Backbone as CSV, one residue per row, in Angstrom:
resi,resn,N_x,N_y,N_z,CA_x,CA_y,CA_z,C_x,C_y,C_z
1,UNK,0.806,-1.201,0.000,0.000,0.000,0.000,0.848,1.265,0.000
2,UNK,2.301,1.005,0.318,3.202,2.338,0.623,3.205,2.901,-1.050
3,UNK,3.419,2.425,-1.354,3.266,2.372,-3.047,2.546,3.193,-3.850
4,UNK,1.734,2.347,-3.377,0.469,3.727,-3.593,-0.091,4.427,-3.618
5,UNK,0.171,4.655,-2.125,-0.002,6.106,-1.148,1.134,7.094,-1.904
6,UNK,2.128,6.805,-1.662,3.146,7.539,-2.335,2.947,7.992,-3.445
7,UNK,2.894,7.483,-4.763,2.021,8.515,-5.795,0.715,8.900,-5.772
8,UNK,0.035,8.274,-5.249,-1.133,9.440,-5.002,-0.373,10.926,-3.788
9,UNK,-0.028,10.502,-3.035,0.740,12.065,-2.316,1.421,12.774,-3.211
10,UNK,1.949,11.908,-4.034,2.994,13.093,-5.274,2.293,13.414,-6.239
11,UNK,1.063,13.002,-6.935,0.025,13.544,-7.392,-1.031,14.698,-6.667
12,UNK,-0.908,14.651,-5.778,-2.084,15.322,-4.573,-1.146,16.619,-4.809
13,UNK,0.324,16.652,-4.425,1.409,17.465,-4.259,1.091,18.454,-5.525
14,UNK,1.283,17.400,-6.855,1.298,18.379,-8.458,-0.068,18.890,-8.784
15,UNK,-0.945,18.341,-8.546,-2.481,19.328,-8.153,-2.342,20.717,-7.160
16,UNK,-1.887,20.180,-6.242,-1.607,21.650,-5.355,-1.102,22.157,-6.107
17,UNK,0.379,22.204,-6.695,0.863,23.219,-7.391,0.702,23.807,-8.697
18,UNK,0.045,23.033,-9.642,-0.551,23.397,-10.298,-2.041,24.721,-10.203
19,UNK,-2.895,24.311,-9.189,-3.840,24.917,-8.417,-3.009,26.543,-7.781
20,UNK,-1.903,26.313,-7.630,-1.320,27.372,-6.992,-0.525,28.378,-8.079
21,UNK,-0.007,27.912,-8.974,0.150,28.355,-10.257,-0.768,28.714,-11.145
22,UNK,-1.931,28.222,-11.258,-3.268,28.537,-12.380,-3.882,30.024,-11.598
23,UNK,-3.869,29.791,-10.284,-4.214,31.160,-9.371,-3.513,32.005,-8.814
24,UNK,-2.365,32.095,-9.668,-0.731,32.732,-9.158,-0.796,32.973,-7.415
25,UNK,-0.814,31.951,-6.885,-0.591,32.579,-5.735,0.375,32.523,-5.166
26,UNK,1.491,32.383,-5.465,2.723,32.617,-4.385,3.403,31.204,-5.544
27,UNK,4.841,32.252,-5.782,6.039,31.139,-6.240,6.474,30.336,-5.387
28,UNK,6.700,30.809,-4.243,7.537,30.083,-3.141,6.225,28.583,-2.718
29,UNK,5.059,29.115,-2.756,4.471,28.038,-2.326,3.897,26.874,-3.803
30,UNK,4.429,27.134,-4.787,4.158,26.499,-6.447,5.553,25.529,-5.886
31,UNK,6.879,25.601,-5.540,8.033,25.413,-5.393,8.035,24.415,-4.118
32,UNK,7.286,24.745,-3.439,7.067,23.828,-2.053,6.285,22.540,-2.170
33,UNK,5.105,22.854,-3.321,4.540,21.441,-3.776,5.344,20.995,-4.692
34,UNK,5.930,21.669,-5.403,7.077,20.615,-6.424,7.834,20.121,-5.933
35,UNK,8.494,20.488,-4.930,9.667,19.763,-3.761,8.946,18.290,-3.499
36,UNK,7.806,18.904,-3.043,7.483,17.641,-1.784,6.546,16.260,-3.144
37,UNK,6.522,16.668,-3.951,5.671,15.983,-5.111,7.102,15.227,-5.386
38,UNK,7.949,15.501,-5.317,9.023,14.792,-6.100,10.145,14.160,-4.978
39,UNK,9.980,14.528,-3.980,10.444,13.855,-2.183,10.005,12.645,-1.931
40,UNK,8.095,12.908,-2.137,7.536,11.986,-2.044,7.518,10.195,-3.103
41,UNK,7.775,10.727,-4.074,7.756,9.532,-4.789,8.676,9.588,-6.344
42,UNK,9.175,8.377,-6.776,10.425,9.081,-8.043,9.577,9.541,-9.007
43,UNK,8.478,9.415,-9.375,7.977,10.043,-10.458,7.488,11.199,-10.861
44,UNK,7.740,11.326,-8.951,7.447,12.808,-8.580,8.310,13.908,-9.371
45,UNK,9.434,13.982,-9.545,10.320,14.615,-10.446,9.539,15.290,-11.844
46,UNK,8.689,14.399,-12.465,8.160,15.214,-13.502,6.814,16.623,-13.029
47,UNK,6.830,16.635,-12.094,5.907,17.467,-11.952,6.937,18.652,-11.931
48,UNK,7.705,19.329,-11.945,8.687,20.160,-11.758,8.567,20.790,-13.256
49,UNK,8.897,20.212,-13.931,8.839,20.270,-15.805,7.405,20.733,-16.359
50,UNK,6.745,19.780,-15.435,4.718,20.102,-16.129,4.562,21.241,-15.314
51,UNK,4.942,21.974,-13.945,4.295,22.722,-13.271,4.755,24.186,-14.201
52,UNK,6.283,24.186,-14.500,7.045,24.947,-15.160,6.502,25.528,-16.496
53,UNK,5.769,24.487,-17.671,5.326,24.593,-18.668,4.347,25.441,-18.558
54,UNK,3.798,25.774,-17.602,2.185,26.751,-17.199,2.792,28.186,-17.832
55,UNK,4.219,28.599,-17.340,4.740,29.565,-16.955,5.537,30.122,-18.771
56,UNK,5.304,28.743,-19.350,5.868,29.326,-21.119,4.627,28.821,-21.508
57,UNK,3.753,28.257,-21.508,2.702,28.506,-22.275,1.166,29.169,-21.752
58,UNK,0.791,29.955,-21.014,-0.391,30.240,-20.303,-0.703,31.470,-21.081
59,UNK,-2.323,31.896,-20.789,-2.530,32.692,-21.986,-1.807,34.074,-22.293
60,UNK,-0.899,34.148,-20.542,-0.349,35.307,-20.975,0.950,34.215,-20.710
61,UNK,2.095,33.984,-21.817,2.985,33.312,-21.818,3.902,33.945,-19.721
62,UNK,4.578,32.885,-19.336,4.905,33.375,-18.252,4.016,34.326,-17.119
63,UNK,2.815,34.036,-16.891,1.969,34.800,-16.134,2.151,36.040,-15.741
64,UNK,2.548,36.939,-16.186,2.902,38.239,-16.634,3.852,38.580,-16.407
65,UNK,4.777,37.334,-16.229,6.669,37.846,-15.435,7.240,38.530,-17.121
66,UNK,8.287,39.197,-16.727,9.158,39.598,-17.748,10.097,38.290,-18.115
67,UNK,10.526,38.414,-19.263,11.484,37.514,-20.242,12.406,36.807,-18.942
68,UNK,12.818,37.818,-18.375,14.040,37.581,-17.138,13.620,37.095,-15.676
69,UNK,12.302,37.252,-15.456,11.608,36.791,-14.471,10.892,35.399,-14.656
70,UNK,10.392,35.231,-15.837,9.900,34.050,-16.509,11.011,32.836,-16.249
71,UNK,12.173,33.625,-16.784,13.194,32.568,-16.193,13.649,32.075,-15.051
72,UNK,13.481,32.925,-14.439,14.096,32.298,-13.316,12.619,32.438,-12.245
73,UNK,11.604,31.822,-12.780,10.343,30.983,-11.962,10.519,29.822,-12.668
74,UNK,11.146,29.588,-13.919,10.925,28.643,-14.019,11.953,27.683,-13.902
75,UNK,12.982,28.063,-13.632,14.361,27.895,-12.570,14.091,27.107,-11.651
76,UNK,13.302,28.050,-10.645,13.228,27.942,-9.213,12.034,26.595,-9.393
77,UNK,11.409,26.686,-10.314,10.065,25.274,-10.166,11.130,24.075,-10.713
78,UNK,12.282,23.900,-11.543,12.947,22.904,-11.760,13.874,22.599,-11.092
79,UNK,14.135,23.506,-10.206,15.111,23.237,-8.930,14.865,21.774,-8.482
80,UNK,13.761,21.627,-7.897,13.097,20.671,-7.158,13.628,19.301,-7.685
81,UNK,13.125,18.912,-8.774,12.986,18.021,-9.518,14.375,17.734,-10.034
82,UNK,14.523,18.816,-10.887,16.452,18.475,-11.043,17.337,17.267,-10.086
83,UNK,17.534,18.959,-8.694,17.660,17.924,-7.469,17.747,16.471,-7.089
84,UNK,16.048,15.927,-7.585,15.741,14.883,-6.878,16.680,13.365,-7.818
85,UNK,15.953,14.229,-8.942,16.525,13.370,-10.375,18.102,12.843,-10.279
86,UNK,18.724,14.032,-10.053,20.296,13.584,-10.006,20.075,12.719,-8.421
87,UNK,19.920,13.226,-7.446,19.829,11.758,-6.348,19.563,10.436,-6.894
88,UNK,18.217,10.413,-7.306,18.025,8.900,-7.939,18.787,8.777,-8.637
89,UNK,19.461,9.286,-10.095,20.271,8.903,-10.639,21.532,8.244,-10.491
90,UNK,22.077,9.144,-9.202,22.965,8.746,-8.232,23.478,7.678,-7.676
91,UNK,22.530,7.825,-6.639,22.269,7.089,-5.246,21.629,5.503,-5.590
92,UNK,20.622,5.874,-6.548,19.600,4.747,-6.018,20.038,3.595,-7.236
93,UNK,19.560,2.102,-7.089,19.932,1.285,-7.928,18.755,0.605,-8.785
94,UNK,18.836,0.504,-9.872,17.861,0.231,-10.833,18.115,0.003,-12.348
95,UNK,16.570,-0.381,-12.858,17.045,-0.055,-14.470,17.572,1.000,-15.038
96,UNK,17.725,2.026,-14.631,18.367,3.213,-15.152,19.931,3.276,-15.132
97,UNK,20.242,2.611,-14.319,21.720,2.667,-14.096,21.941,1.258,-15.068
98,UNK,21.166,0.541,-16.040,21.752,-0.386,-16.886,20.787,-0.150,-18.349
99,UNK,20.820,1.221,-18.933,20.024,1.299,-20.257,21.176,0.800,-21.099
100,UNK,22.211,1.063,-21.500,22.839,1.001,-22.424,22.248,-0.512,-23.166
101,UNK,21.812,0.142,-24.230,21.497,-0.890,-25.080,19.930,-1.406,-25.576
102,UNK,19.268,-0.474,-24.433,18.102,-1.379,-23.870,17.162,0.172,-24.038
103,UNK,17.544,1.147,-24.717,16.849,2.055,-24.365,15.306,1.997,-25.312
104,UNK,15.784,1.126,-26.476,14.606,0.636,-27.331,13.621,0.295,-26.762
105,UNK,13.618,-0.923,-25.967,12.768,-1.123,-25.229,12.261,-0.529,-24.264
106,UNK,12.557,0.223,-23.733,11.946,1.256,-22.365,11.271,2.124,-23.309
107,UNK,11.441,3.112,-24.342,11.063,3.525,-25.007,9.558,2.400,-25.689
108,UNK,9.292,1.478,-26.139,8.705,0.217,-26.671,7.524,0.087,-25.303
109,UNK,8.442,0.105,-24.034,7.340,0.290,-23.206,6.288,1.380,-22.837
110,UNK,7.270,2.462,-22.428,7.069,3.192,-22.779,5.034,3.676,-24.042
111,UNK,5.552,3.767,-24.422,4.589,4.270,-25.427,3.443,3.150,-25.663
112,UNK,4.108,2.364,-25.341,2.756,0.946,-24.542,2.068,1.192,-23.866
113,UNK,2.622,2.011,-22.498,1.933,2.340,-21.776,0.803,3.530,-21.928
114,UNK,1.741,4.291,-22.782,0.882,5.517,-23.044,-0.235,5.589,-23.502
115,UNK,-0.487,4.042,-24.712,-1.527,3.858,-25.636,-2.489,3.472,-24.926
116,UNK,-1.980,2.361,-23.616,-3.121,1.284,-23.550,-4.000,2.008,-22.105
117,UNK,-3.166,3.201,-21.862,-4.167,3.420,-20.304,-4.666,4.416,-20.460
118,UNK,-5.593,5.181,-20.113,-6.471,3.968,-19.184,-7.408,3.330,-20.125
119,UNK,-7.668,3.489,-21.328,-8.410,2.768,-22.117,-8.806,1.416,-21.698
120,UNK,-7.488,0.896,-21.708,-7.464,-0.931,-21.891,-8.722,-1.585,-20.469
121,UNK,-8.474,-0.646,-19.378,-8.829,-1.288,-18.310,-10.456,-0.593,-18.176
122,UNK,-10.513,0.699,-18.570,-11.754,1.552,-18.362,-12.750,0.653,-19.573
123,UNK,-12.343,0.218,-20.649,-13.156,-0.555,-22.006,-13.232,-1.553,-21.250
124,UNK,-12.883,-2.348,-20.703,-12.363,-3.895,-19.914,-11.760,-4.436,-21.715
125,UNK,-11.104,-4.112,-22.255,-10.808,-5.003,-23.332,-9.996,-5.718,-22.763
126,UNK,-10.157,-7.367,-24.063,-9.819,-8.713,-23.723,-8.050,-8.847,-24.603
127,UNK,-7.982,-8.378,-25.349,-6.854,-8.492,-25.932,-6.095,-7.403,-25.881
128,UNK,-4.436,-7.301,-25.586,-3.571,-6.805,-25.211,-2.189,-6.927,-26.559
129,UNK,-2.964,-7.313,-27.229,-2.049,-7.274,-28.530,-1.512,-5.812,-29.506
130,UNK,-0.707,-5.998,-30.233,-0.096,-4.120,-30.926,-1.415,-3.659,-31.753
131,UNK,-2.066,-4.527,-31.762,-3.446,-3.814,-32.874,-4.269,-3.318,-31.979
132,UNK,-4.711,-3.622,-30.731,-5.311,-3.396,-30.029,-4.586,-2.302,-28.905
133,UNK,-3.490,-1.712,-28.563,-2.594,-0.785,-28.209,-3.031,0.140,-29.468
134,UNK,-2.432,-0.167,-30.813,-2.279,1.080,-31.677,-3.593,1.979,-31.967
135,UNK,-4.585,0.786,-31.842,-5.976,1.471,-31.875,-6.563,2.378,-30.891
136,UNK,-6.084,1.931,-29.560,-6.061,2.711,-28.123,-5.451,4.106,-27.898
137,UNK,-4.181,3.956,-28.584,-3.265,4.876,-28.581,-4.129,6.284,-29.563
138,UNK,-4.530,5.751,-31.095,-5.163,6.540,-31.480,-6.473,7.640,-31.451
139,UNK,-7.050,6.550,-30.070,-8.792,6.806,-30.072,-8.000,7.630,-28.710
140,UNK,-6.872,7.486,-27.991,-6.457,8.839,-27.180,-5.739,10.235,-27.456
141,UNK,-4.987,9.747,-28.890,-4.303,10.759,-29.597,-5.757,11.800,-30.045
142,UNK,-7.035,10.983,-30.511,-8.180,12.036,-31.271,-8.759,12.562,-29.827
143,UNK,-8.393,12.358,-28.766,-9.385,12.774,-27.694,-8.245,14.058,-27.109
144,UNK,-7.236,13.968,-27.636,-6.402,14.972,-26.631,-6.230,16.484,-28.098
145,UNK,-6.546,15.941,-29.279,-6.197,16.808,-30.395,-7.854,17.080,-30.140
146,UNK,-8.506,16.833,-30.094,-10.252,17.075,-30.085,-10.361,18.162,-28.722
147,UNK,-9.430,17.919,-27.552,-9.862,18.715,-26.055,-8.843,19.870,-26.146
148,UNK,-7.783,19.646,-26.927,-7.107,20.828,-27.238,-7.688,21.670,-28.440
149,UNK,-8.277,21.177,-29.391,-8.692,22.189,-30.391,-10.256,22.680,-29.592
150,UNK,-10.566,22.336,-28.545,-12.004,22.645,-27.913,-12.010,23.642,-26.950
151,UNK,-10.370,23.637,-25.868,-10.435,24.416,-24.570,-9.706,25.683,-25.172
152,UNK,-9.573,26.860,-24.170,-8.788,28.025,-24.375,-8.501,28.202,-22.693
153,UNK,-7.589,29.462,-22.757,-7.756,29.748,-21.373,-6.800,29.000,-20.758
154,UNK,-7.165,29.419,-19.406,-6.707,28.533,-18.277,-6.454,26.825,-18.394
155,UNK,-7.931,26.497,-18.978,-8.414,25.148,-19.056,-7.166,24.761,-20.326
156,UNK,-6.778,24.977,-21.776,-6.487,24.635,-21.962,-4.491,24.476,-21.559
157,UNK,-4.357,25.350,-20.615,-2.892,25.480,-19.716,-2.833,24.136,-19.101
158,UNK,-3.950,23.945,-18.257,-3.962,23.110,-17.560,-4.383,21.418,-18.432
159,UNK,-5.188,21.209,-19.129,-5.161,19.765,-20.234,-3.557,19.476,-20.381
160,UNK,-2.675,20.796,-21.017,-1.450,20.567,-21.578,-0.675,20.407,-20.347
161,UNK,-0.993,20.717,-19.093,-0.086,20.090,-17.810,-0.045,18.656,-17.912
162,UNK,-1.335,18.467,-17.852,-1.824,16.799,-17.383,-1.372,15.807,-18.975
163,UNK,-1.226,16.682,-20.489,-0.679,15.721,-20.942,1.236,15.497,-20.777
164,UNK,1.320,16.825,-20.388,2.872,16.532,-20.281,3.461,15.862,-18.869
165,UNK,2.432,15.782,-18.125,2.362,14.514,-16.799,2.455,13.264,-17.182
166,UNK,1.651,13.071,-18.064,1.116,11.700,-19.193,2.265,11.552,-19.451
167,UNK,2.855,12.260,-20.472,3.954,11.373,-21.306,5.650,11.657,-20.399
168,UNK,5.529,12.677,-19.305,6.874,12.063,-18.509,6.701,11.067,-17.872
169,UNK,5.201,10.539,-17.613,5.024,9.479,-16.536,5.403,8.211,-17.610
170,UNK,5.163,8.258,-18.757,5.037,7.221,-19.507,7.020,6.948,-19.767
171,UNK,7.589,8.174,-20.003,8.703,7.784,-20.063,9.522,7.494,-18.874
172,UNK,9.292,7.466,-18.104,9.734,7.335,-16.530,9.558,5.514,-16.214
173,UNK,8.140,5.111,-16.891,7.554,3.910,-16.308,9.470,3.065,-17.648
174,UNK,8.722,3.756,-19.020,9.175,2.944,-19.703,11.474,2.704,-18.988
175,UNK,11.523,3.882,-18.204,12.840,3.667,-18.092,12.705,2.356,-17.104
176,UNK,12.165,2.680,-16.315,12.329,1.637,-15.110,12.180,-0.030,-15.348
177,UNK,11.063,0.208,-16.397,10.744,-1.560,-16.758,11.847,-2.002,-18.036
């Protein structure tokens, strides 16, 4: 159950900061949920990158910081994550510390993953085969090009958080397996 708790807390974490960023309320406290989003669990690290992206693409690019201020919020939101990243990279022992060679496949997973969830399990489909992925993958590719050509605003700042959550989470899973 630690498991699980743990990314849901590092998810709970990138909602806060996101929530705290969409309503500019305080850098220091956007920076405090990215810390603890990425403390809490390794995948936590991508929220640092998605929280950051608000800040170059929102309707006013950088929420009204200047060129030079823009930068360095979005500095201070990759601090976190950076950080954590080089620790694990570091410190900790895993598939990452043995890609050479193998990055095909993490990548292969990767984008496996991306296609088949949550489709595969929300449809209950019975087959798990590449025709049945590529078809998944597509009927999510028309739902994210369909909610982006639909939202503006805020709303669509925030879709483009949660897909760039999506696909660091997807490349994260695919490194590890």
């Amino acid at each position: 159950w630690s498991v699980q708790g743990s990314a849901v807390l590092s998810v709970t974490f990138m909602l806060l900061a996101m929530d705290a960023g969409l309503g500019r309320r305080g850098l220091w406290r956007q920076v405090a949920w990215v810390a603890l989003s990425a403390l809490s669990f390794s995948r936590g690290v991508v929220t640092g990158p998605v929280v950051a992206l608000s800040y170059l693409l929102g309707p006013k690019p950088g929420g009204g910081y200047g060129a030079r201020s823009r930068t360095q919020v979005v500095a201070a939101l990759l601090l976190p994550s950076v950080a954590v990243a080089a620790l694990i990279t570091l410190l900790a022992t895993g598939n990452h510390q043995h890609l050479k060679g193998h990055w095909g496949n993490a990548a292969i997973f990767g984008i496996w993953y991306l296609c088949a969830n949550p489709s595969h399990t929300l449809f209950s489909v019975e087959s798990f085969g590449w025709h049945t992925v590529v078809l998944l993958g597509l009927l999510k590719m028309a739902l994210v090009v369909w909610s982006l050509a639909r939202s503006t605003g805020r709303l669509r700042v925030l879709f483009l958080m949660l897909v760039a959550f999506e696909l660091g989470n997807a490349a994260l899973l695919g490194i590890g397996r």
